[in-house]
Amino acid sequence: MPDTHPSVLAMGEPLLEFNAAAEGTLESSTAFHIGFGGDTSNMAIAARRSGVSSGYLTRVGDDAFGQALAELWRREGIDTTHVVTEPGGATGIYFITRHGDGKHAFTYRRAGSPASRLTPDDVPLPAVAAARLLHISGITQAISPSACDAAFHAMETARAHSTLVSYDPNHRPALWPTARARAIVMRSAELADIVLPNLDEGRLLTGVCEPADVLAEFAARGPAIVALKMGADGVLLGAEGRTTHVPAHRVVPTDATGAGDTFDGAFAARLLDGDSPLEAARYAVIAAALTTTGHGAVGPIPTADAVRRAGAA
Ligand SMILES: Nc1ncnc2c1ncn2[C@@H]1O[C@H](COP(=O)(O)OP(=O)(O)OP(=O)(O)O)[C@@H](O)[C@H]1O
Ligand SMILES: [Mg+2]
């Protein structure tokens, strides 16, 4: 056990990434770059690189993929006290291919993964109570009913111990039916202090179209902060009784994978360090923009120094 619990505790499913080196279909690809994914793992790393202590709660297999993830977290200084390694478990993986239209295709092999066997028993009360912020996503809930139960148990435990709850819907239609996603996401917004949807999923889940209306639908569930992520249009922030548009930081993007996760982690880190929501959002849009300038989800996540330099430029 570490002497101190991390300030940020994220929970969900990590994945090993196989990113095709060249454009084309999966079967025509001959080389892949190994990378790392899993939205909540990305968030934990983004928070850590922005300067707060951060830990991850999940289950992985004792296979080479699980070992590669464990090595990643060790390098990044992520607390893995609550990562359970399952003998014989097959850690989830995914393939990214790029097609001529500039679109990415994601192909997952994650059904039956160790993370999908998360249960409420995996949620450590002392660590959740001691954390300053718990981060959960809709993917954490979508991977299995027991993982969904674990997510709700973690959020309720956090609330009972004054740990902030940060929640990103990260809706993935392939993982669960939209009607179920809608019910679970909107209930989670009631348990959260900070809700971090993107505009597309926000529209789908709330049924309204205008960004301000989408934001209002989430805010009506009670979170103190809603940050609606709008890609190159930046963020619409609802906090402290005001709605403020925070423009995106201008970059030439090459791969937006993980921009939302980086926003979430950078935003949490700055809030915990005492920034106002608006100051934290201004920092986090720079961090998120910088991640779009490199390939893969984790590699290009910037450090606090890199964000400060870009902001001053
Ligand atoms: N092309 C871009 N230029 C500048 N900033 C960007 C760009 N794309 C994304 N960002 C920044 O990243 C933030 C998050 O991106 P986005 O809105 O795509 O979130 P998301 O859909 O949740 O991402 P994810 O794919 O990680 O789930 C945006 O609010 C914006 O600040
Ligand atoms: Mg997202």
mmCIF file of C-alpha atoms and ligand atoms in Angstrom:
data_model
loop_
_atom_site.group_PDB
_atom_site.id
_atom_site.type_symbol
_atom_site.label_atom_id
_atom_site.label_comp_id
_atom_site.label_asym_id
_atom_site.label_seq_id
_atom_site.Cartn_x
_atom_site.Cartn_y
_atom_site.Cartn_z
ATOM 1 C CA MET A 1 0.000 0.000 0.000
ATOM 2 C CA PRO A 2 1.288 3.518 -0.761
ATOM 3 C CA ASP A 3 1.704 5.923 2.180
ATOM 4 C CA THR A 4 -0.764 8.345 0.658
ATOM 5 C CA HIS A 5 -3.771 7.867 -1.569
ATOM 6 C CA PRO A 6 -3.732 9.640 -4.951
ATOM 7 C CA SER A 7 -5.793 12.825 -5.364
ATOM 8 C CA VAL A 8 -7.432 11.594 -8.576
ATOM 9 C CA LEU A 9 -8.812 8.082 -8.828
ATOM 10 C CA ALA A 10 -10.137 6.963 -12.230
ATOM 11 C CA MET A 11 -11.976 3.716 -12.846
ATOM 12 C CA GLY A 12 -12.693 1.881 -16.085
ATOM 13 C CA GLU A 13 -11.222 -0.265 -18.832
ATOM 14 C CA PRO A 14 -7.715 0.198 -20.280
ATOM 15 C CA LEU A 15 -6.922 -1.114 -23.758
ATOM 16 C CA LEU A 16 -3.788 -1.850 -25.715
ATOM 17 C CA GLU A 17 -3.884 -0.053 -29.075
ATOM 18 C CA PHE A 18 -2.717 -1.311 -32.499
ATOM 19 C CA ASN A 19 -2.593 1.751 -34.737
ATOM 20 C CA ALA A 20 -2.111 1.023 -38.452
ATOM 21 C CA ALA A 21 1.029 2.737 -39.732
ATOM 22 C CA ALA A 22 -0.473 3.499 -43.143
ATOM 23 C CA GLU A 23 -3.877 4.275 -44.562
ATOM 24 C CA GLY A 24 -5.986 1.331 -45.634
ATOM 25 C CA THR A 25 -8.266 -1.460 -44.536
ATOM 26 C CA LEU A 26 -7.424 -3.719 -41.605
ATOM 27 C CA GLU A 27 -6.599 -6.693 -43.826
ATOM 28 C CA SER A 28 -4.333 -4.600 -46.071
ATOM 29 C CA SER A 29 -2.359 -3.165 -43.139
ATOM 30 C CA THR A 30 1.109 -4.590 -42.711
ATOM 31 C CA ALA A 31 2.473 -2.557 -39.798
ATOM 32 C CA PHE A 32 0.956 -1.293 -36.558
ATOM 33 C CA HIS A 33 2.255 1.036 -33.864
ATOM 34 C CA ILE A 34 1.557 -0.152 -30.339
ATOM 35 C CA GLY A 35 -0.128 2.444 -28.180
ATOM 36 C CA PHE A 36 -2.432 2.706 -25.217
ATOM 37 C CA GLY A 37 -6.049 3.636 -24.830
ATOM 38 C CA GLY A 38 -9.032 3.382 -22.579
ATOM 39 C CA ASP A 39 -10.653 6.717 -21.850
ATOM 40 C CA THR A 40 -10.335 6.664 -18.068
ATOM 41 C CA SER A 41 -6.704 5.500 -18.175
ATOM 42 C CA ASN A 42 -5.968 8.373 -20.567
ATOM 43 C CA MET A 43 -7.660 10.780 -18.142
ATOM 44 C CA ALA A 44 -5.592 9.508 -15.194
ATOM 45 C CA ILE A 45 -2.393 10.034 -17.206
ATOM 46 C CA ALA A 46 -3.467 13.506 -18.345
ATOM 47 C CA ALA A 47 -4.155 14.518 -14.745
ATOM 48 C CA ARG A 48 -0.775 13.171 -13.653
ATOM 49 C CA ARG A 49 1.088 14.996 -16.432
ATOM 50 C CA SER A 50 -0.682 18.166 -15.309
ATOM 51 C CA GLY A 51 0.829 17.704 -11.889
ATOM 52 C CA VAL A 52 -1.578 15.910 -9.529
ATOM 53 C CA SER A 53 -1.157 12.453 -8.068
ATOM 54 C CA SER A 54 -3.350 9.989 -9.848
ATOM 55 C CA GLY A 55 -4.378 6.353 -9.560
ATOM 56 C CA TYR A 56 -6.273 3.829 -11.643
ATOM 57 C CA LEU A 57 -8.793 1.198 -10.631
ATOM 58 C CA THR A 58 -9.349 -1.699 -13.027
ATOM 59 C CA ARG A 59 -8.806 -5.380 -13.744
ATOM 60 C CA VAL A 60 -6.338 -6.608 -16.361
ATOM 61 C CA GLY A 61 -5.062 -10.033 -17.400
ATOM 62 C CA ASP A 62 -1.576 -11.385 -16.702
ATOM 63 C CA ASP A 63 -1.038 -11.520 -20.476
ATOM 64 C CA ALA A 64 1.484 -9.417 -22.424
ATOM 65 C CA PHE A 65 -1.152 -6.712 -23.025
ATOM 66 C CA GLY A 66 -1.863 -6.344 -19.316
ATOM 67 C CA GLN A 67 1.859 -6.282 -18.593
ATOM 68 C CA ALA A 68 2.395 -3.524 -21.183
ATOM 69 C CA LEU A 69 -0.315 -1.423 -19.533
ATOM 70 C CA ALA A 70 1.209 -2.026 -16.091
ATOM 71 C CA GLU A 71 4.562 -0.832 -17.466
ATOM 72 C CA LEU A 72 2.889 2.282 -18.935
ATOM 73 C CA TRP A 73 1.346 3.207 -15.571
ATOM 74 C CA ARG A 74 4.669 2.591 -13.801
ATOM 75 C CA ARG A 75 6.455 4.927 -16.226
ATOM 76 C CA GLU A 76 3.760 7.565 -15.812
ATOM 77 C CA GLY A 77 3.737 7.420 -12.022
ATOM 78 C CA ILE A 78 0.136 6.221 -11.837
ATOM 79 C CA ASP A 79 -0.800 4.492 -8.565
ATOM 80 C CA THR A 80 -1.818 0.903 -9.392
ATOM 81 C CA THR A 81 -2.655 -0.283 -5.886
ATOM 82 C CA HIS A 82 -6.184 -0.972 -7.127
ATOM 83 C CA VAL A 83 -5.325 -2.675 -10.401
ATOM 84 C CA VAL A 84 -6.218 -6.359 -10.023
ATOM 85 C CA THR A 85 -4.324 -8.781 -12.268
ATOM 86 C CA GLU A 86 -6.421 -11.812 -13.243
ATOM 87 C CA PRO A 87 -4.508 -15.030 -14.025
ATOM 88 C CA GLY A 88 -5.521 -16.162 -17.516
ATOM 89 C CA GLY A 89 -7.469 -12.948 -18.240
ATOM 90 C CA ALA A 90 -7.469 -11.574 -21.802
ATOM 91 C CA THR A 91 -6.871 -7.797 -21.568
ATOM 92 C CA GLY A 92 -8.881 -5.747 -24.086
ATOM 93 C CA ILE A 93 -7.288 -4.484 -27.286
ATOM 94 C CA TYR A 94 -8.329 -2.361 -30.254
ATOM 95 C CA PHE A 95 -7.186 -1.620 -33.784
ATOM 96 C CA ILE A 96 -7.252 1.803 -35.421
ATOM 97 C CA THR A 97 -7.272 2.023 -39.209
ATOM 98 C CA ARG A 98 -7.453 5.190 -41.297
ATOM 99 C CA HIS A 99 -9.430 5.551 -44.474
ATOM 100 C CA GLY A 100 -9.110 7.969 -47.380
ATOM 101 C CA ASP A 101 -11.832 10.281 -46.072
ATOM 102 C CA GLY A 102 -9.710 11.186 -43.030
ATOM 103 C CA LYS A 103 -11.941 9.039 -40.801
ATOM 104 C CA HIS A 104 -10.699 6.498 -38.306
ATOM 105 C CA ALA A 105 -12.226 3.060 -37.837
ATOM 106 C CA PHE A 106 -11.986 1.369 -34.445
ATOM 107 C CA THR A 107 -12.181 -2.422 -34.124
ATOM 108 C CA TYR A 108 -12.362 -3.747 -30.579
ATOM 109 C CA ARG A 109 -11.705 -7.129 -28.954
ATOM 110 C CA ARG A 110 -12.790 -6.535 -25.394
ATOM 111 C CA ALA A 111 -15.863 -8.702 -24.683
ATOM 112 C CA GLY A 112 -15.213 -10.817 -21.578
ATOM 113 C CA SER A 113 -12.179 -8.728 -20.634
ATOM 114 C CA PRO A 114 -11.037 -8.652 -16.998
ATOM 115 C CA ALA A 115 -12.307 -5.043 -16.711
ATOM 116 C CA SER A 116 -15.800 -6.206 -17.648
ATOM 117 C CA ARG A 117 -15.666 -8.353 -14.501
ATOM 118 C CA LEU A 118 -15.318 -5.288 -12.234
ATOM 119 C CA THR A 119 -17.867 -5.484 -9.411
ATOM 120 C CA PRO A 120 -18.737 -3.240 -6.457
ATOM 121 C CA ASP A 121 -16.378 -5.400 -4.357
ATOM 122 C CA ASP A 122 -13.456 -3.966 -6.367
ATOM 123 C CA VAL A 123 -14.232 -0.434 -5.153
ATOM 124 C CA PRO A 124 -11.953 0.372 -2.187
ATOM 125 C CA LEU A 125 -13.766 2.571 0.317
ATOM 126 C CA PRO A 126 -10.606 4.072 1.909
ATOM 127 C CA ALA A 127 -9.121 5.082 -1.459
ATOM 128 C CA VAL A 128 -12.385 6.572 -2.773
ATOM 129 C CA ALA A 129 -12.958 8.414 0.497
ATOM 130 C CA ALA A 130 -9.382 9.718 0.574
ATOM 131 C CA ALA A 131 -9.290 10.792 -3.097
ATOM 132 C CA ARG A 132 -10.187 14.376 -3.872
ATOM 133 C CA LEU A 133 -11.803 13.443 -7.189
ATOM 134 C CA LEU A 134 -13.227 10.213 -8.640
ATOM 135 C CA HIS A 135 -13.511 9.949 -12.437
ATOM 136 C CA ILE A 136 -15.957 7.571 -14.131
ATOM 137 C CA SER A 137 -17.194 7.365 -17.715
ATOM 138 C CA GLY A 138 -20.115 5.926 -19.609
ATOM 139 C CA ILE A 139 -17.695 3.365 -21.052
ATOM 140 C CA THR A 140 -16.966 2.154 -17.503
ATOM 141 C CA GLN A 141 -20.704 1.556 -17.158
ATOM 142 C CA ALA A 142 -21.333 0.179 -20.653
ATOM 143 C CA ILE A 143 -18.819 -2.681 -20.596
ATOM 144 C CA SER A 144 -20.964 -4.899 -18.322
ATOM 145 C CA PRO A 145 -23.787 -4.746 -15.757
ATOM 146 C CA SER A 146 -21.384 -5.553 -12.901
ATOM 147 C CA ALA A 147 -18.999 -2.775 -13.989
ATOM 148 C CA CYS A 148 -21.988 -0.439 -14.117
ATOM 149 C CA ASP A 149 -22.905 -1.461 -10.562
ATOM 150 C CA ALA A 150 -19.297 -0.844 -9.529
ATOM 151 C CA ALA A 151 -19.390 2.633 -11.099
ATOM 152 C CA PHE A 152 -22.562 3.600 -9.234
ATOM 153 C CA HIS A 153 -21.189 2.184 -5.990
ATOM 154 C CA ALA A 154 -18.002 4.209 -6.456
ATOM 155 C CA MET A 155 -19.905 7.420 -7.206
ATOM 156 C CA GLU A 156 -22.205 6.967 -4.206
ATOM 157 C CA THR A 157 -19.228 6.209 -1.953
ATOM 158 C CA ALA A 158 -17.459 9.322 -3.227
ATOM 159 C CA ARG A 159 -20.485 11.506 -2.539
ATOM 160 C CA ALA A 160 -20.798 10.119 0.972
ATOM 161 C CA HIS A 161 -17.179 11.114 1.686
ATOM 162 C CA SER A 162 -17.076 14.534 -0.024
ATOM 163 C CA THR A 163 -14.905 13.256 -2.890
ATOM 164 C CA LEU A 164 -15.742 15.176 -6.070
ATOM 165 C CA VAL A 165 -17.285 13.052 -8.826
ATOM 166 C CA SER A 166 -16.188 13.792 -12.403
ATOM 167 C CA TYR A 167 -18.197 12.067 -15.149
ATOM 168 C CA ASP A 168 -17.710 11.830 -18.918
ATOM 169 C CA PRO A 169 -20.593 10.161 -20.811
ATOM 170 C CA ASN A 170 -18.238 9.102 -23.658
ATOM 171 C CA HIS A 171 -21.172 7.422 -25.368
ATOM 172 C CA ARG A 172 -20.152 4.497 -27.592
ATOM 173 C CA PRO A 173 -23.221 3.200 -29.472
ATOM 174 C CA ALA A 174 -21.558 -0.182 -30.097
ATOM 175 C CA LEU A 175 -21.366 -0.893 -26.365
ATOM 176 C CA TRP A 176 -24.983 -0.403 -25.285
ATOM 177 C CA PRO A 177 -28.431 0.614 -26.556
ATOM 178 C CA THR A 178 -29.036 4.376 -26.627
ATOM 179 C CA ALA A 179 -32.126 4.135 -24.404
ATOM 180 C CA ARG A 180 -30.094 2.449 -21.676
ATOM 181 C CA ALA A 181 -27.211 4.882 -22.123
ATOM 182 C CA ARG A 182 -29.626 7.809 -21.797
ATOM 183 C CA ALA A 183 -31.085 6.551 -18.511
ATOM 184 C CA ILE A 184 -27.729 5.698 -16.971
ATOM 185 C CA VAL A 185 -25.898 8.826 -18.140
ATOM 186 C CA MET A 186 -28.616 11.178 -16.903
ATOM 187 C CA ARG A 187 -28.769 9.391 -13.525
ATOM 188 C CA SER A 188 -24.975 9.638 -13.298
ATOM 189 C CA ALA A 189 -25.182 13.384 -13.959
ATOM 190 C CA GLU A 190 -27.273 13.608 -10.782
ATOM 191 C CA LEU A 191 -24.457 11.987 -8.791
ATOM 192 C CA ALA A 192 -21.676 14.034 -10.381
ATOM 193 C CA ASP A 193 -20.144 17.389 -9.476
ATOM 194 C CA ILE A 194 -18.537 17.779 -12.904
ATOM 195 C CA VAL A 195 -20.094 16.499 -16.156
ATOM 196 C CA LEU A 196 -17.983 16.453 -19.329
ATOM 197 C CA PRO A 197 -20.019 15.448 -22.413
ATOM 198 C CA ASN A 198 -19.176 16.202 -26.013
ATOM 199 C CA LEU A 199 -21.727 17.957 -28.199
ATOM 200 C CA ASP A 200 -22.667 14.942 -30.361
ATOM 201 C CA GLU A 201 -23.378 12.600 -27.484
ATOM 202 C CA GLY A 202 -24.968 15.449 -25.539
ATOM 203 C CA ARG A 203 -27.470 16.009 -28.344
ATOM 204 C CA LEU A 204 -28.219 12.304 -28.666
ATOM 205 C CA LEU A 205 -28.653 11.757 -24.929
ATOM 206 C CA THR A 206 -30.696 14.875 -24.140
ATOM 207 C CA GLY A 207 -32.712 15.126 -27.362
ATOM 208 C CA VAL A 208 -32.041 18.863 -27.753
ATOM 209 C CA CYS A 209 -29.790 20.483 -30.323
ATOM 210 C CA GLU A 210 -28.453 23.927 -29.350
ATOM 211 C CA PRO A 211 -25.250 23.728 -27.257
ATOM 212 C CA ALA A 212 -26.713 26.006 -24.575
ATOM 213 C CA ASP A 213 -29.790 23.779 -24.350
ATOM 214 C CA VAL A 214 -27.712 20.602 -24.141
ATOM 215 C CA LEU A 215 -25.687 22.201 -21.362
ATOM 216 C CA ALA A 216 -28.872 23.248 -19.552
ATOM 217 C CA GLU A 217 -30.245 19.688 -19.689
ATOM 218 C CA PHE A 218 -27.168 18.362 -17.905
ATOM 219 C CA ALA A 219 -26.992 21.305 -15.488
ATOM 220 C CA ALA A 220 -30.630 20.662 -14.500
ATOM 221 C CA ARG A 221 -29.464 17.333 -13.028
ATOM 222 C CA GLY A 222 -27.509 19.240 -10.408
ATOM 223 C CA PRO A 223 -23.760 19.125 -11.133
ATOM 224 C CA ALA A 224 -21.912 22.317 -10.172
ATOM 225 C CA ILE A 225 -19.927 22.273 -13.421
ATOM 226 C CA VAL A 226 -20.805 21.180 -16.955
ATOM 227 C CA ALA A 227 -18.127 21.466 -19.645
ATOM 228 C CA LEU A 228 -19.599 20.726 -23.068
ATOM 229 C CA LYS A 229 -16.767 19.752 -25.423
ATOM 230 C CA MET A 230 -17.233 20.923 -29.006
ATOM 231 C CA GLY A 231 -14.075 19.841 -30.844
ATOM 232 C CA ALA A 232 -12.508 22.703 -32.801
ATOM 233 C CA ASP A 233 -15.221 24.996 -31.399
ATOM 234 C CA GLY A 234 -13.821 24.677 -27.894
ATOM 235 C CA VAL A 235 -15.903 24.279 -24.767
ATOM 236 C CA LEU A 236 -19.129 25.715 -23.431
ATOM 237 C CA LEU A 237 -18.673 25.973 -19.691
ATOM 238 C CA GLY A 238 -21.533 26.169 -17.230
ATOM 239 C CA ALA A 239 -20.321 27.004 -13.738
ATOM 240 C CA GLU A 240 -20.931 29.471 -10.905
ATOM 241 C CA GLY A 241 -24.258 30.528 -12.415
ATOM 242 C CA ARG A 242 -22.770 31.564 -15.786
ATOM 243 C CA THR A 243 -22.335 30.049 -19.222
ATOM 244 C CA THR A 244 -19.055 30.951 -20.892
ATOM 245 C CA HIS A 245 -17.681 29.959 -24.276
ATOM 246 C CA VAL A 246 -14.012 29.014 -24.083
ATOM 247 C CA PRO A 247 -12.621 29.022 -27.630
ATOM 248 C CA ALA A 248 -10.358 26.185 -28.742
ATOM 249 C CA HIS A 249 -6.617 26.702 -28.788
ATOM 250 C CA ARG A 250 -5.616 26.922 -32.459
ATOM 251 C CA VAL A 251 -3.521 23.998 -33.713
ATOM 252 C CA VAL A 252 -3.166 21.928 -36.872
ATOM 253 C CA PRO A 253 -4.700 18.641 -35.726
ATOM 254 C CA THR A 254 -3.462 15.272 -36.977
ATOM 255 C CA ASP A 255 -5.309 12.824 -34.677
ATOM 256 C CA ALA A 256 -8.016 13.849 -32.207
ATOM 257 C CA THR A 257 -8.052 10.478 -30.380
ATOM 258 C CA GLY A 258 -8.144 11.142 -26.649
ATOM 259 C CA ALA A 259 -8.608 14.936 -26.804
ATOM 260 C CA GLY A 260 -11.694 14.701 -24.634
ATOM 261 C CA ASP A 261 -9.953 12.484 -22.089
ATOM 262 C CA THR A 262 -7.034 14.913 -21.903
ATOM 263 C CA PHE A 263 -9.448 17.794 -21.362
ATOM 264 C CA ASP A 264 -11.041 15.847 -18.482
ATOM 265 C CA GLY A 265 -7.722 15.076 -16.765
ATOM 266 C CA ALA A 266 -6.191 18.516 -17.238
ATOM 267 C CA PHE A 267 -9.406 20.206 -16.052
ATOM 268 C CA ALA A 268 -9.526 18.055 -12.905
ATOM 269 C CA ALA A 269 -5.855 18.726 -12.136
ATOM 270 C CA ARG A 270 -6.256 22.491 -12.353
ATOM 271 C CA LEU A 271 -9.489 22.531 -10.306
ATOM 272 C CA LEU A 272 -7.789 20.510 -7.566
ATOM 273 C CA ASP A 273 -4.889 22.951 -7.613
ATOM 274 C CA GLY A 274 -7.280 25.810 -6.874
ATOM 275 C CA ASP A 275 -8.134 27.250 -10.296
ATOM 276 C CA SER A 276 -11.638 28.567 -10.889
ATOM 277 C CA PRO A 277 -13.663 26.476 -13.394
ATOM 278 C CA LEU A 278 -13.000 29.109 -16.073
ATOM 279 C CA GLU A 279 -9.244 29.172 -15.426
ATOM 280 C CA ALA A 280 -9.181 25.370 -15.419
ATOM 281 C CA ALA A 281 -11.108 25.217 -18.715
ATOM 282 C CA ARG A 282 -8.761 27.726 -20.363
ATOM 283 C CA TYR A 283 -5.823 25.530 -19.382
ATOM 284 C CA ALA A 284 -7.556 22.292 -20.384
ATOM 285 C CA VAL A 285 -8.486 23.466 -23.909
ATOM 286 C CA ILE A 286 -4.768 24.067 -24.524
ATOM 287 C CA ALA A 287 -3.846 20.628 -23.151
ATOM 288 C CA ALA A 288 -6.580 18.985 -25.279
ATOM 289 C CA ALA A 289 -5.550 20.854 -28.434
ATOM 290 C CA LEU A 290 -1.922 19.804 -27.999
ATOM 291 C CA THR A 291 -2.917 16.111 -27.878
ATOM 292 C CA THR A 292 -4.487 16.422 -31.327
ATOM 293 C CA THR A 293 -1.117 17.337 -32.857
ATOM 294 C CA GLY A 294 0.406 13.855 -32.402
ATOM 295 C CA HIS A 295 -0.676 10.278 -33.094
ATOM 296 C CA GLY A 296 -2.288 7.987 -30.542
ATOM 297 C CA ALA A 297 -4.097 8.811 -27.324
ATOM 298 C CA VAL A 298 -1.345 8.793 -24.707
ATOM 299 C CA GLY A 299 1.941 9.837 -26.346
ATOM 300 C CA PRO A 300 0.978 13.452 -27.108
ATOM 301 C CA ILE A 301 -0.707 14.231 -23.756
ATOM 302 C CA PRO A 302 1.225 17.360 -22.664
ATOM 303 C CA THR A 303 2.906 18.116 -19.372
ATOM 304 C CA ALA A 304 1.975 21.236 -17.407
ATOM 305 C CA ASP A 305 5.137 22.941 -18.686
ATOM 306 C CA ALA A 306 4.197 22.279 -22.309
ATOM 307 C CA VAL A 307 0.688 23.656 -21.725
ATOM 308 C CA ARG A 308 2.078 26.806 -20.085
ATOM 309 C CA ARG A 309 4.539 27.333 -22.935
ATOM 310 C CA ALA A 310 1.794 26.930 -25.567
ATOM 311 C CA GLY A 311 -0.494 29.264 -23.639
ATOM 312 C CA ALA A 312 2.174 31.942 -23.419
ATOM 313 C CA ALA A 313 3.104 31.693 -27.112
HETATM 314 N N1 LIG B 1 -9.330 20.372 -33.989
HETATM 315 C C1 LIG B 1 -9.156 20.857 -32.741
HETATM 316 N N2 LIG B 1 -8.487 22.016 -32.545
HETATM 317 C C2 LIG B 1 -8.306 22.532 -31.313
HETATM 318 N N3 LIG B 1 -8.787 21.945 -30.197
HETATM 319 C C3 LIG B 1 -9.471 20.791 -30.319
HETATM 320 C C4 LIG B 1 -9.690 20.177 -31.595
HETATM 321 N N4 LIG B 1 -10.391 19.018 -31.404
HETATM 322 C C5 LIG B 1 -10.584 18.919 -30.068
HETATM 323 N N5 LIG B 1 -10.044 19.992 -29.418
HETATM 324 C C6 LIG B 1 -10.094 20.286 -27.976
HETATM 325 O O1 LIG B 1 -10.317 19.086 -27.274
HETATM 326 C C7 LIG B 1 -11.551 19.169 -26.555
HETATM 327 C C8 LIG B 1 -12.172 17.803 -26.537
HETATM 328 O O2 LIG B 1 -12.367 17.342 -27.861
HETATM 329 P P1 LIG B 1 -13.754 16.742 -28.344
HETATM 330 O O3 LIG B 1 -14.776 17.812 -28.294
HETATM 331 O O4 LIG B 1 -13.478 16.062 -29.623
HETATM 332 O O5 LIG B 1 -14.060 15.714 -27.161
HETATM 333 P P2 LIG B 1 -14.509 14.201 -27.170
HETATM 334 O O6 LIG B 1 -15.402 13.961 -28.318
HETATM 335 O O7 LIG B 1 -14.975 13.897 -25.808
HETATM 336 O O8 LIG B 1 -13.144 13.450 -27.442
HETATM 337 P P3 LIG B 1 -12.829 11.888 -27.289
HETATM 338 O O9 LIG B 1 -12.697 11.397 -28.693
HETATM 339 O O10 LIG B 1 -11.536 11.851 -26.549
HETATM 340 O O11 LIG B 1 -13.966 11.261 -26.536
HETATM 341 C C9 LIG B 1 -12.359 20.227 -27.277
HETATM 342 O O12 LIG B 1 -13.315 20.806 -26.427
HETATM 343 C C10 LIG B 1 -11.283 21.212 -27.704
HETATM 344 O O13 LIG B 1 -10.967 22.090 -26.640
HETATM 345 MG MG MG B 2 -15.379 11.986 -25.242
#
